[in-house]
Coordinates of C-alpha atoms in Angstrom, one line a residue:
Chain W
M192 CA 0.1 0.1 0.0
N193 CA 1.6 3.3 -1.0
N194 CA 2.1 6.3 1.3
D195 CA -1.2 8.4 0.2
R196 CA -3.4 5.2 1.2
W197 CA -1.6 4.8 4.6
I198 CA -2.1 8.5 5.2
G199 CA -5.9 8.4 4.1
L200 CA -6.4 5.5 6.3
G201 CA -4.8 6.9 9.3
F202 CA -6.7 10.0 9.0
L203 CA -9.9 8.0 8.5
I204 CA -9.3 6.1 11.8
L205 CA -8.8 9.5 13.5
C206 CA -12.2 10.6 12.1
A207 CA -14.0 7.5 13.5
L208 CA -12.1 8.2 16.8
M209 CA -13.4 11.8 16.9
W210 CA -17.0 11.0 15.9
I211 CA -17.6 8.0 18.2
V212 CA -15.5 8.8 21.1
I213 CA -14.0 12.2 21.4
I214 CA -16.9 14.6 20.3
P215 CA -19.7 13.0 22.3
G216 CA -17.1 12.9 25.2
Q217 CA -16.2 16.4 25.1
T218 CA -19.1 18.1 23.9
E219 CA -22.7 18.9 25.4
G220 CA -25.5 19.0 22.8
A221 CA -25.8 18.8 19.0
D222 CA -25.1 22.8 18.7
E223 CA -21.8 22.6 20.3
A224 CA -20.8 19.4 18.3
F225 CA -22.0 21.1 15.0
V226 CA -18.7 22.6 14.0
P227 CA -16.5 19.8 15.0
R228 CA -18.6 17.3 13.2
L229 CA -18.5 19.4 10.2
A230 CA -14.9 19.6 10.4
V231 CA -14.6 15.6 10.9
I232 CA -16.7 15.1 7.8
G233 CA -14.3 17.6 5.8
L234 CA -11.4 15.5 7.2
A235 CA -12.9 12.3 6.3
V236 CA -13.8 13.0 2.6
P237 CA -10.1 13.8 1.4
S238 CA -8.9 10.9 3.6
L239 CA -11.5 8.5 1.7
I240 CA -10.4 9.9 -1.7
M241 CA -6.8 9.3 -0.8
L242 CA -7.6 5.7 0.3
V243 CA -9.5 4.8 -2.6
R244 CA -8.1 6.6 -5.6
R245 CA -5.0 5.6 -7.7
P246 CA -2.3 7.7 -6.7
P247 CA -1.1 10.0 -9.5
S248 CA 2.4 9.8 -8.3
V249 CA 4.3 7.8 -6.0
T250 CA 6.6 10.0 -4.0
P251 CA 8.3 8.6 -1.0
L252 CA 8.0 10.2 2.4
N253 CA 11.2 11.8 3.5
F254 CA 11.4 10.1 6.6
D255 CA 14.3 7.9 7.8
P256 CA 13.6 6.0 11.2
G257 CA 17.4 5.6 12.0
T258 CA 18.2 9.3 11.3
F259 CA 14.9 10.0 13.5
V260 CA 16.1 7.9 16.4
R261 CA 19.7 9.3 16.2
S262 CA 19.1 13.0 15.6
T263 CA 15.5 14.1 16.3
L264 CA 14.8 12.0 19.3
P265 CA 17.8 13.4 21.3
V266 CA 17.1 16.9 20.4
L267 CA 13.5 16.2 21.9
G268 CA 14.7 14.4 24.7
L269 CA 17.3 17.4 25.7
F270 CA 14.5 20.0 25.2
I271 CA 12.2 18.0 27.5
A272 CA 14.8 17.7 30.1
Y273 CA 15.1 21.5 29.7
I274 CA 11.6 22.3 30.2
V275 CA 11.6 20.2 33.5
G276 CA 14.7 21.8 34.5
V277 CA 13.1 25.1 34.2
S278 CA 10.2 24.0 36.5
F279 CA 12.5 22.5 39.1
V280 CA 15.8 24.6 39.1
G281 CA 14.9 27.9 37.2
F282 CA 15.4 29.5 33.9
Y283 CA 19.0 30.4 34.1
V284 CA 20.8 27.6 35.4
S285 CA 18.7 25.1 33.1
T286 CA 19.2 27.6 30.0
A287 CA 23.0 27.6 30.6
C288 CA 23.0 23.7 31.0
F289 CA 20.8 23.4 27.8
L290 CA 22.9 25.6 25.7
V291 CA 26.3 23.9 26.5
L292 CA 24.7 20.4 26.1
S293 CA 23.0 21.1 22.7
L294 CA 26.3 22.6 21.5
L295 CA 28.0 19.4 22.3
L296 CA 25.1 17.4 20.8
F297 CA 25.5 19.2 17.7
G298 CA 29.2 18.7 17.7
E299 CA 30.2 22.2 18.0
R300 CA 33.7 22.2 19.6
R301 CA 36.4 24.7 19.3
A302 CA 40.1 23.6 19.5
K303 CA 42.2 25.5 22.2
H304 CA 45.1 27.5 20.9
Chain B
M724 CA -10.1 70.6 6.0
F725 CA -7.0 72.7 5.3
D726 CA -7.1 74.2 8.8
Q727 CA -7.2 70.6 10.5
L728 CA -4.3 69.6 8.2
M729 CA -2.2 72.5 9.2
E730 CA -2.9 72.0 12.7
A731 CA -1.9 68.3 12.2
L732 CA 1.3 69.4 10.8
N733 CA 1.8 71.7 13.7
M734 CA 1.2 68.7 16.1
V735 CA 3.6 66.3 14.2
L736 CA 6.7 68.7 13.7
Q737 CA 8.3 67.9 17.2
W738 CA 11.3 66.0 17.7
Q739 CA 9.7 63.6 20.1
N740 CA 7.4 62.3 17.4
F741 CA 10.1 61.5 15.1
F742 CA 12.3 59.9 17.7
W743 CA 9.4 57.6 19.4
A744 CA 8.6 56.5 15.8
L745 CA 12.1 55.6 14.9
F746 CA 12.5 53.8 18.2
G747 CA 9.3 51.9 17.5
V748 CA 10.4 50.8 14.1
T749 CA 13.7 49.6 15.1
F750 CA 12.5 47.8 18.1
G751 CA 10.0 46.2 16.1
I752 CA 12.4 45.0 13.4
I753 CA 14.7 43.5 16.1
M754 CA 11.7 41.7 17.8
G755 CA 10.3 40.5 14.4
A756 CA 13.6 39.3 13.4
I757 CA 14.0 37.0 16.4
P758 CA 12.0 33.7 16.0
G759 CA 9.7 33.2 18.9
L760 CA 9.1 37.0 19.6
S761 CA 6.6 38.9 17.5
D762 CA 5.0 42.4 16.8
N763 CA 2.4 41.6 19.5
M764 CA 5.1 40.9 22.1
A765 CA 6.7 44.0 21.3
I766 CA 3.7 46.1 21.5
V767 CA 2.9 44.6 25.0
L768 CA 6.4 45.2 26.1
L769 CA 6.3 48.9 25.3
L770 CA 2.7 49.6 26.0
P771 CA 3.5 50.6 29.7
F772 CA 5.8 53.3 28.3
T773 CA 2.9 55.1 26.6
Y774 CA 1.8 56.5 30.0
Y775 CA 4.9 58.7 30.0
L776 CA 4.7 59.9 26.6
G777 CA 2.1 62.2 24.7
P778 CA -0.6 60.8 22.7
I779 CA 1.2 61.2 19.2
P780 CA 4.7 59.8 20.3
G781 CA 3.0 57.0 22.3
I782 CA 0.9 55.8 19.4
A783 CA 3.6 56.5 16.6
M784 CA 5.8 54.2 18.8
L785 CA 3.3 51.5 18.7
M786 CA 2.5 51.7 15.1
G787 CA 6.2 52.0 14.1
L788 CA 6.6 48.7 16.1
S789 CA 3.9 47.0 14.2
K790 CA 5.5 48.1 10.9
G791 CA 8.9 47.2 11.8
A792 CA 8.1 43.7 13.2
N793 CA 6.1 43.0 10.0
F794 CA 9.3 43.3 7.9
G795 CA 11.7 42.2 10.5
G796 CA 9.9 38.8 10.4
S797 CA 11.0 38.4 6.9
I798 CA 14.6 38.3 7.6
P799 CA 15.1 34.9 9.4
A800 CA 12.2 33.8 7.1
I801 CA 14.6 34.4 4.1
L802 CA 17.8 33.5 5.9
F803 CA 17.0 30.3 8.0
N804 CA 13.5 29.3 6.6
I805 CA 12.0 30.0 10.0
P806 CA 9.6 32.9 9.9
G807 CA 10.4 35.6 12.7
T808 CA 6.5 36.5 12.9
P809 CA 3.6 34.1 11.9
Q810 CA 2.7 36.4 8.9
A811 CA 6.3 36.0 7.5
M812 CA 5.8 32.1 7.0
I813 CA 4.6 32.7 3.3
T814 CA 7.8 34.5 2.6
T815 CA 9.9 31.5 3.2
F816 CA 8.2 29.6 0.3
D817 CA 10.3 31.8 -2.2
G818 CA 12.8 33.7 0.0
Y819 CA 14.6 30.7 1.5
P820 CA 15.1 29.1 -1.8
L821 CA 16.4 32.4 -3.5
A822 CA 18.7 32.9 -0.6
K823 CA 20.0 29.2 -0.9
S824 CA 21.0 30.2 -4.5
G825 CA 23.3 32.9 -3.3
K826 CA 20.9 35.7 -3.8
S827 CA 20.0 36.6 -0.1
G828 CA 20.5 40.3 -0.5
K829 CA 18.2 40.3 -3.6
A830 CA 15.7 38.3 -1.5
L831 CA 15.9 40.6 1.4
K832 CA 15.8 44.0 -0.6
T833 CA 12.7 42.5 -2.4
A834 CA 11.0 42.0 0.8
L835 CA 11.8 45.5 2.1
F836 CA 10.9 47.2 -1.3
A837 CA 7.4 45.3 -1.3
S838 CA 6.9 46.0 2.6
V839 CA 7.3 49.6 2.2
T840 CA 5.6 50.2 -1.0
A841 CA 2.5 48.2 0.1
D842 CA 2.6 49.7 3.6
T843 CA 2.7 53.2 2.3
A844 CA -0.1 52.5 -0.4
S845 CA -2.4 51.0 2.4
D846 CA -1.8 53.9 4.7
L847 CA -3.1 56.2 1.9
V848 CA -6.1 53.9 1.7
L849 CA -6.5 54.3 5.1
I850 CA -6.3 58.2 5.1
F851 CA -8.5 58.7 2.2
L852 CA -11.1 55.9 2.4
A853 CA -11.7 55.6 6.2
A854 CA -14.9 57.5 6.5
P855 CA -16.6 55.7 3.1
V856 CA -15.3 52.6 3.9
A857 CA -16.5 52.5 7.5
S858 CA -20.0 53.0 6.2
V859 CA -19.8 49.9 3.9
A860 CA -18.2 47.7 6.9
L861 CA -21.4 48.7 8.8
R862 CA -23.4 46.6 6.4
I863 CA -21.4 43.5 6.6
G864 CA -23.3 41.5 9.2
P865 CA -22.7 38.0 10.5
P866 CA -24.1 36.1 7.4
E867 CA -21.9 38.1 5.0
Y868 CA -18.9 37.6 7.5
S869 CA -19.3 34.0 7.6
M870 CA -19.7 33.4 3.8
I871 CA -16.6 35.6 3.2
L872 CA -14.5 33.3 5.6
L873 CA -16.0 30.1 4.1
F874 CA -15.0 31.4 0.7
S875 CA -11.4 32.2 2.1
L876 CA -11.0 28.8 3.7
V877 CA -12.2 27.1 0.3
I878 CA -9.6 29.2 -1.5
I879 CA -6.9 28.3 0.8
S880 CA -7.5 24.5 0.7
L881 CA -7.6 24.3 -3.0
A882 CA -4.6 26.4 -3.5
A883 CA -2.5 24.6 -1.1
S884 CA 0.6 23.2 -2.9
G885 CA 0.8 19.5 -4.1
S886 CA -2.5 18.3 -3.3
P887 CA -6.1 19.9 -2.7
C888 CA -6.8 16.5 -0.7
R889 CA -3.8 17.5 1.5
G890 CA -5.2 21.2 1.7
L891 CA -8.6 20.2 2.8
I892 CA -7.2 18.0 5.6
A893 CA -5.0 20.7 6.8
T894 CA -8.0 23.4 6.8
C895 CA -10.0 20.8 8.6
L896 CA -7.4 20.1 11.3
G897 CA -7.1 23.8 11.6
L898 CA -10.9 24.2 12.1
L899 CA -10.8 21.2 14.7
L900 CA -8.1 23.0 16.7
S901 CA -10.0 26.1 16.7
T902 CA -12.9 24.4 18.5
V903 CA -10.8 23.6 21.5
G904 CA -11.7 25.8 24.6
C905 CA -15.2 26.8 25.2
D906 CA -18.4 26.9 23.1
P907 CA -18.8 30.6 21.9
E908 CA -22.5 30.7 22.7
M909 CA -22.8 28.5 25.7
G910 CA -19.5 29.0 27.4
T911 CA -19.3 25.5 28.3
P912 CA -16.0 23.6 28.1
R913 CA -15.3 21.8 24.9
F914 CA -12.4 19.6 23.9
N915 CA -10.0 20.9 26.8
F916 CA -9.7 17.3 28.3
G917 CA -9.9 18.4 31.9
F918 CA -7.0 21.1 31.2
I919 CA -8.1 24.5 32.7
E920 CA -5.3 26.1 30.7
L921 CA -7.3 25.2 27.6
A922 CA -10.4 27.0 28.9
E923 CA -9.7 29.7 26.5
G924 CA -8.6 27.9 23.7
I925 CA -5.1 26.9 22.4
G926 CA -2.9 30.2 22.4
I927 CA -1.8 31.4 19.2
M928 CA 1.8 32.0 20.4
P929 CA 2.7 28.5 21.7
M930 CA 1.1 26.9 18.5
A931 CA 2.7 29.1 15.9
I932 CA 6.0 28.9 17.8
G933 CA 5.7 25.2 17.8
L934 CA 4.7 24.6 14.3
L935 CA 6.9 27.0 12.5
A936 CA 9.9 27.6 14.7
F937 CA 10.5 24.4 16.8
S938 CA 9.6 21.9 14.0
E939 CA 11.7 23.8 11.7
V940 CA 14.7 23.3 14.2
L941 CA 13.8 19.4 14.2
L942 CA 13.9 19.2 10.6
Q943 CA 16.9 21.4 9.9
A944 CA 18.8 19.3 12.6
E945 CA 17.8 16.0 11.2
S946 CA 18.9 17.1 7.7
W947 CA 22.3 18.7 9.0
Y948 CA 23.0 15.3 10.9
R949 CA 22.3 13.2 7.7
D950 CA 24.4 15.7 5.5
R951 CA 27.2 15.6 7.9
R952 CA 27.1 11.8 8.1
S953 CA 27.0 11.3 4.5
G954 CA 29.7 13.9 4.2
K955 CA 27.5 16.0 1.9
K956 CA 28.1 19.6 1.6
L957 CA 25.8 21.3 4.0
E958 CA 23.3 23.2 2.2
E959 CA 23.5 26.6 3.6
V960 CA 22.5 30.1 2.3
R961 CA 25.1 31.4 0.3
L962 CA 25.7 35.0 1.1
S963 CA 25.4 37.2 -2.1
T964 CA 28.6 39.2 -2.8
R965 CA 28.1 43.0 -2.1
G966 CA 27.9 45.1 -5.3
T967 CA 26.8 42.1 -7.4
D968 CA 23.7 41.5 -9.2
A969 CA 22.8 38.8 -6.7
D970 CA 22.9 41.5 -3.9
R971 CA 21.0 44.2 -5.7
L972 CA 17.3 44.7 -6.7
T973 CA 17.8 46.1 -10.1
P974 CA 15.3 48.8 -11.4
A975 CA 13.9 46.5 -14.0
E976 CA 13.2 43.7 -11.1
M977 CA 11.4 46.4 -9.2
K978 CA 9.2 47.1 -12.1
Q979 CA 8.5 43.6 -12.8
C980 CA 7.4 43.3 -9.2
L981 CA 5.2 46.3 -9.2
P982 CA 1.9 44.8 -10.6
T983 CA 2.4 41.9 -8.1
I984 CA 2.7 44.4 -5.3
A985 CA -0.3 46.6 -6.5
R986 CA -2.6 43.4 -6.7
S987 CA -1.4 42.1 -3.1
T988 CA -1.8 45.5 -1.8
L989 CA -5.5 45.6 -3.0
I990 CA -6.0 42.3 -1.5
G991 CA -4.3 43.1 1.7
S992 CA -6.3 46.3 1.9
F993 CA -9.5 44.3 1.7
V994 CA -8.5 41.7 4.2
G995 CA -7.5 44.8 6.6
I996 CA -10.6 46.4 6.5
V997 CA -12.6 43.5 7.5
P998 CA -11.9 43.0 11.3
G999 CA -10.4 39.6 12.5
I1000 CA -8.8 38.1 9.4
G1001 CA -5.3 39.4 10.0
T1002 CA -1.9 39.7 8.2
T1003 CA -1.2 36.0 7.7
V1004 CA -4.5 35.4 5.5
G1005 CA -3.6 38.7 3.6
A1006 CA 0.0 37.4 2.8
Y1007 CA -1.4 33.8 1.8
L1008 CA -4.2 35.1 -0.3
S1009 CA -1.9 37.6 -2.0
Y1010 CA 0.6 34.9 -2.8
I1011 CA -2.1 32.5 -4.1
W1012 CA -3.6 35.0 -6.4
S1013 CA -0.2 36.4 -7.7
K1014 CA 0.7 32.7 -8.4
K1015 CA -2.5 32.5 -10.4
K1016 CA -1.9 35.7 -12.4
S1017 CA 1.8 35.3 -12.9
K1018 CA 3.4 34.5 -16.2
H1019 CA 5.6 32.1 -14.6
P1020 CA 3.8 30.3 -11.9
E1021 CA 6.2 27.3 -12.1
M1022 CA 8.8 29.5 -10.4
F1023 CA 6.7 30.0 -7.2
G1024 CA 8.3 28.2 -4.4
K1025 CA 11.7 28.0 -6.1
G1026 CA 12.8 31.4 -5.5
A1027 CA 10.3 33.9 -7.4
L1028 CA 11.0 37.4 -6.6
E1029 CA 7.2 38.0 -7.3
G1030 CA 6.5 35.3 -4.7
I1031 CA 8.4 37.3 -1.9
A1032 CA 6.9 40.5 -3.2
A1033 CA 3.4 39.3 -3.0
S1034 CA 3.9 37.7 0.3
E1035 CA 5.3 40.8 2.0
A1036 CA 3.0 43.2 0.1
G1037 CA 0.0 41.2 1.3
N1038 CA 1.0 41.0 5.0
N1039 CA 2.1 44.8 5.2
A1040 CA -0.9 46.0 3.3
V1041 CA -3.1 44.8 6.1
N1042 CA -1.5 47.3 8.5
G1043 CA -3.1 50.7 7.4
P1044 CA -6.8 49.5 6.6
N1045 CA -6.6 47.4 9.9
L1046 CA -6.9 50.8 11.6
V1047 CA -10.1 51.7 9.8
P1048 CA -12.3 49.7 12.0
L1049 CA -10.3 50.7 14.9
V1050 CA -10.7 54.5 14.3
T1051 CA -14.0 54.7 12.8
L1052 CA -15.9 51.9 14.7
G1053 CA -13.8 51.5 17.7
I1054 CA -13.4 47.6 16.5
P1055 CA -9.8 46.4 16.5
G1056 CA -9.1 44.5 13.4
N1057 CA -6.5 42.0 15.1
L1058 CA -4.3 41.7 18.3
A1059 CA -1.9 44.3 17.4
A1060 CA -4.9 46.9 16.8
A1061 CA -6.4 45.8 20.0
L1062 CA -3.1 46.5 21.7
I1063 CA -3.1 50.1 19.9
L1064 CA -6.7 50.7 21.1
G1065 CA -5.3 50.2 24.6
G1066 CA -2.8 52.8 23.8
F1067 CA -5.3 55.0 22.8
M1068 CA -7.4 54.6 25.9
I1069 CA -4.4 55.0 28.1
K1070 CA -4.4 58.7 26.5
G1071 CA -7.9 59.1 27.1
L1072 CA -9.0 58.9 23.7
I1073 CA -11.6 56.7 22.8
P1074 CA -12.0 55.5 19.0
G1075 CA -15.4 55.3 17.6
P1076 CA -17.9 56.9 15.0
Q1077 CA -17.4 60.3 16.9
F1078 CA -13.9 60.2 17.1
M1079 CA -13.1 61.4 13.6
E1080 CA -15.3 64.3 13.9
S1081 CA -13.9 65.5 17.5
N1082 CA -10.2 64.6 16.9
A1083 CA -9.7 65.2 13.2
P1084 CA -6.2 67.2 13.6
L1085 CA -4.9 64.3 16.0
L1086 CA -6.1 61.6 13.6
Y1087 CA -4.6 63.5 10.5
A1088 CA -1.2 63.9 12.7
L1089 CA -1.3 60.1 13.5
F1090 CA -1.6 59.3 9.5
I1091 CA 1.3 61.6 8.7
V1092 CA 3.4 59.8 11.5
L1093 CA 2.4 56.5 9.8
L1094 CA 3.9 57.7 6.6
I1095 CA 7.0 58.9 8.2
S1096 CA 7.4 55.4 9.8
N1097 CA 7.5 53.7 6.4
L1098 CA 10.3 55.7 5.7
Y1099 CA 12.2 54.9 8.9
T1100 CA 11.3 51.1 7.9
F1101 CA 13.1 51.5 4.6
V1102 CA 16.1 53.2 6.2
V1103 CA 16.4 51.1 9.2
G1104 CA 15.5 48.0 7.3
G1105 CA 18.2 48.6 4.8
A1106 CA 20.7 49.1 7.5
F1107 CA 19.5 45.5 9.1
I1108 CA 20.1 44.0 5.7
R1109 CA 23.7 44.8 5.8
C1110 CA 23.9 43.2 9.3
A1111 CA 22.3 40.2 8.0
R1112 CA 25.6 38.8 6.8
K1113 CA 26.6 38.5 10.5
L1114 CA 23.3 36.3 11.0
V1115 CA 24.2 34.0 8.4
S1116 CA 27.6 33.4 9.7
I1117 CA 26.5 32.1 12.7
P1118 CA 27.3 28.2 12.8
K1119 CA 24.2 26.0 12.5
P1120 CA 24.7 24.3 15.9
V1121 CA 24.4 27.7 17.6
L1122 CA 21.2 28.4 15.9
F1123 CA 19.8 25.0 16.8
S1124 CA 20.6 25.8 20.3
V1125 CA 19.5 29.2 20.6
V1126 CA 16.4 29.2 18.7
P1127 CA 14.6 26.4 20.9
M1128 CA 15.6 28.9 24.1
F1129 CA 13.8 31.6 22.2
C1130 CA 10.9 29.5 21.5
L1131 CA 10.5 28.6 25.1
I1132 CA 10.7 32.4 26.1
G1133 CA 8.0 33.1 23.5
S1134 CA 5.7 30.4 24.5
Y1135 CA 6.2 31.5 28.1
V1136 CA 5.7 35.2 28.1
N1137 CA 2.1 35.4 27.1
N1138 CA 0.6 33.6 30.1
S1139 CA 3.6 33.0 32.3
S1140 CA 2.7 29.2 32.1
L1141 CA 4.5 26.3 31.8
F1142 CA 1.6 24.6 30.0
D1143 CA 2.0 26.9 27.2
I1144 CA 5.8 25.7 26.7
W1145 CA 4.6 21.9 26.9
L1146 CA 1.8 22.9 24.1
M1147 CA 4.4 24.4 22.0
L1148 CA 6.6 21.2 22.2
V1149 CA 3.4 19.2 21.3
F1150 CA 3.0 21.4 18.3
G1151 CA 6.4 21.2 17.4
V1152 CA 6.1 17.6 17.0
L1153 CA 2.9 17.6 15.2
G1154 CA 4.4 20.3 12.9
Y1155 CA 7.3 17.9 12.2
A1156 CA 4.9 14.9 11.5
L1157 CA 2.7 17.2 9.3
T1158 CA 5.7 18.3 7.1
K1159 CA 6.8 14.8 6.7
L1160 CA 3.4 13.9 5.6
R1161 CA 3.6 16.9 3.2
I1162 CA 0.4 18.6 4.8
S1163 CA 0.8 22.5 4.8
L1164 CA 1.3 24.0 8.2
P1165 CA 0.3 27.7 6.9
T1166 CA -3.1 26.3 5.5
M1167 CA -3.7 24.8 9.0
I1168 CA -2.8 27.8 10.9
V1169 CA -4.8 30.3 8.7
A1170 CA -7.6 27.9 9.2
F1171 CA -7.1 27.8 12.9
F1172 CA -7.3 31.8 12.9
L1173 CA -10.6 31.7 10.5
G1174 CA -12.4 28.8 12.3
S1175 CA -13.4 30.3 15.6
L1176 CA -14.5 33.4 14.0
L1177 CA -16.3 31.4 11.2
E1178 CA -18.2 29.4 14.0
H1179 CA -19.0 32.5 15.9
K1180 CA -20.5 34.2 12.8
M1181 CA -22.6 31.2 11.7
R1182 CA -24.0 30.6 14.8
Q1183 CA -24.8 34.3 15.3
S1184 CA -26.4 34.2 11.7
L1185 CA -28.5 31.2 12.7
L1186 CA -29.5 33.0 16.0
I1187 CA -30.7 36.1 14.2
S1188 CA -32.7 33.9 11.7
R1189 CA -34.0 31.5 14.4
G1190 CA -32.4 28.5 12.8
D1191 CA -33.3 29.3 9.2
W1192 CA -30.4 28.5 6.8
T1193 CA -31.8 30.5 4.1
V1194 CA -30.4 33.5 5.8
F1195 CA -27.3 33.0 3.9
L1196 CA -29.2 33.1 0.6
D1197 CA -31.6 36.1 1.4
R1198 CA -28.7 38.4 2.1
H1199 CA -27.0 39.5 -1.3
I1200 CA -23.3 39.8 -0.3
A1201 CA -23.7 36.4 1.6
C1202 CA -25.3 34.6 -1.3
A1203 CA -22.9 36.1 -3.7
F1204 CA -19.9 34.8 -1.8
L1205 CA -21.6 31.5 -1.1
L1206 CA -22.2 30.9 -5.0
L1207 CA -18.6 32.0 -5.6
T1208 CA -17.3 29.3 -3.2
V1209 CA -19.5 26.6 -4.9
A1210 CA -18.3 27.7 -8.3
I1211 CA -14.9 27.6 -7.3
I1212 CA -15.1 23.9 -6.0
L1213 CA -17.0 22.8 -9.2
L1214 CA -14.7 24.5 -11.6
Y1215 CA -11.6 22.8 -9.6
I1216 CA -13.2 19.5 -9.7
V1217 CA -14.0 19.9 -13.5
R1218 CA -10.6 20.9 -14.3
H1219 CA -8.3 18.7 -12.1
G1220 CA -10.7 15.8 -10.8
F1221 CA -9.6 14.5 -7.4
G1222 CA -5.9 13.9 -8.3
Q1223 CA -2.7 15.6 -7.7
K1224 CA -2.2 19.0 -9.3
K1225 CA 0.2 18.6 -12.1
Q1226 CA 3.4 20.6 -11.5
A1227 CA 4.4 22.6 -14.4

């Protein structure tokens, strides 16, 4: 199954979840749910089209799991630690540590002369 | 009227007005150029200072801030593909590719030229059309408003690059996000999942910073890492050499951009007059329309000067007319105008229908200062472009470390809430994922802006008509926009079907 179909299927599942579980649980009454349901229908229609149509071209997604794990996840982890640090230690100390650690993570080193 | 103009000139020609307008423009450019900070934040930070200033210097400073930040946001948008302000995100489409091809100077000067030209033209719109336009704006009620908004949403869905299906998905995601918070009529919580911080909805600052700035850091860090491992030469912006054609905007190129700037000024002015729509939508609609009208639409997205001109002119042209509902009806057109309204009230001035009659010389004085601020933007902006060289020579690892810090600060200062920082992180990851799926983030953000307004106006219309949907057909302007929306959808399906748009 190509990428467009996976994307269509994924969004259709999201639409089903919204319609059956989330909207009834988070709204009270038909008026409140009107625009969210309209938006879900608007989301479901192109998702269904992407699922059933023959895709006009097969363009691979620009996503490499290995690169994601080795580069993006550490950045995210460091930033999460930064936020936690701000709430427990304070802004200045956390920021100083974050700046130093992220420079090291990205390989920014200067030789001593 | 001549006497009022003379009195206005007398009020303007004092050194304090010139000084504070210059200060406002300079501070605005700096704030706009730093991703994570924005024009609204700049206005909020300097609003208390207006207590100590006279009415004209105080309001001039705030307006200069707004103008400066509008241009300032385009500097990192062009050099780093990270918009300094949400309205500069459209500038990244063509600004960054042009900068990467070694024409950063040309890109920045095009942005400056388009910004100042459109801002000046739209200020003239404000000056000459304030009174007559206010009378038209009075006739736009909730049904007309909602159909104009629906039309705008359909246009941005279909024109999203690559695929109308993805455009529609982006629009509907934005609409869904706009429903978080509380119901506009009942006031009951909706989609806040028990978080009290979401009671007023998703904050635009954490959302925009996360989607545009933080996700871009993740994407650029990933490509930097991949290129470093493969030994590939890092794709960075090559600065244009001073004095060469790549660093200049030639008179021929200025002339080439003028029709685009004129068109975008008209669109931006129309968007600015209608309260609530905002600079981002002005930029986006101008870009889309200019692409349609261009002789070389295939160049858009690859470094077209017209693309940069359209986006910058579109977002700057909103500024002047945005003040029309403010000074004539007392209705602020966007957050910046609302803060400026605060500045007026601090000085004891209450904008509204009587304001033009009782304070005409003051109003004309402010209009003159607006025009002077455009000149300052041109001069100070030009000086900043020369300093832009220093920005590009900053090593990427330093940027990847510093920008997240500014993202954290920018998310936190709005509400002094750690929740907003976590929200920014969530949107950063969402923005990363949606970019990988090739779903347009600008479309989603614009839909978010318009979604709550659309719902509010539609439900108001149905309240007025007691649930009768024919209210959208009975009102001429509303009906016209509704038919136009349907016609555009049908025309699009007939011409393109449901497939991906063919790339020329």
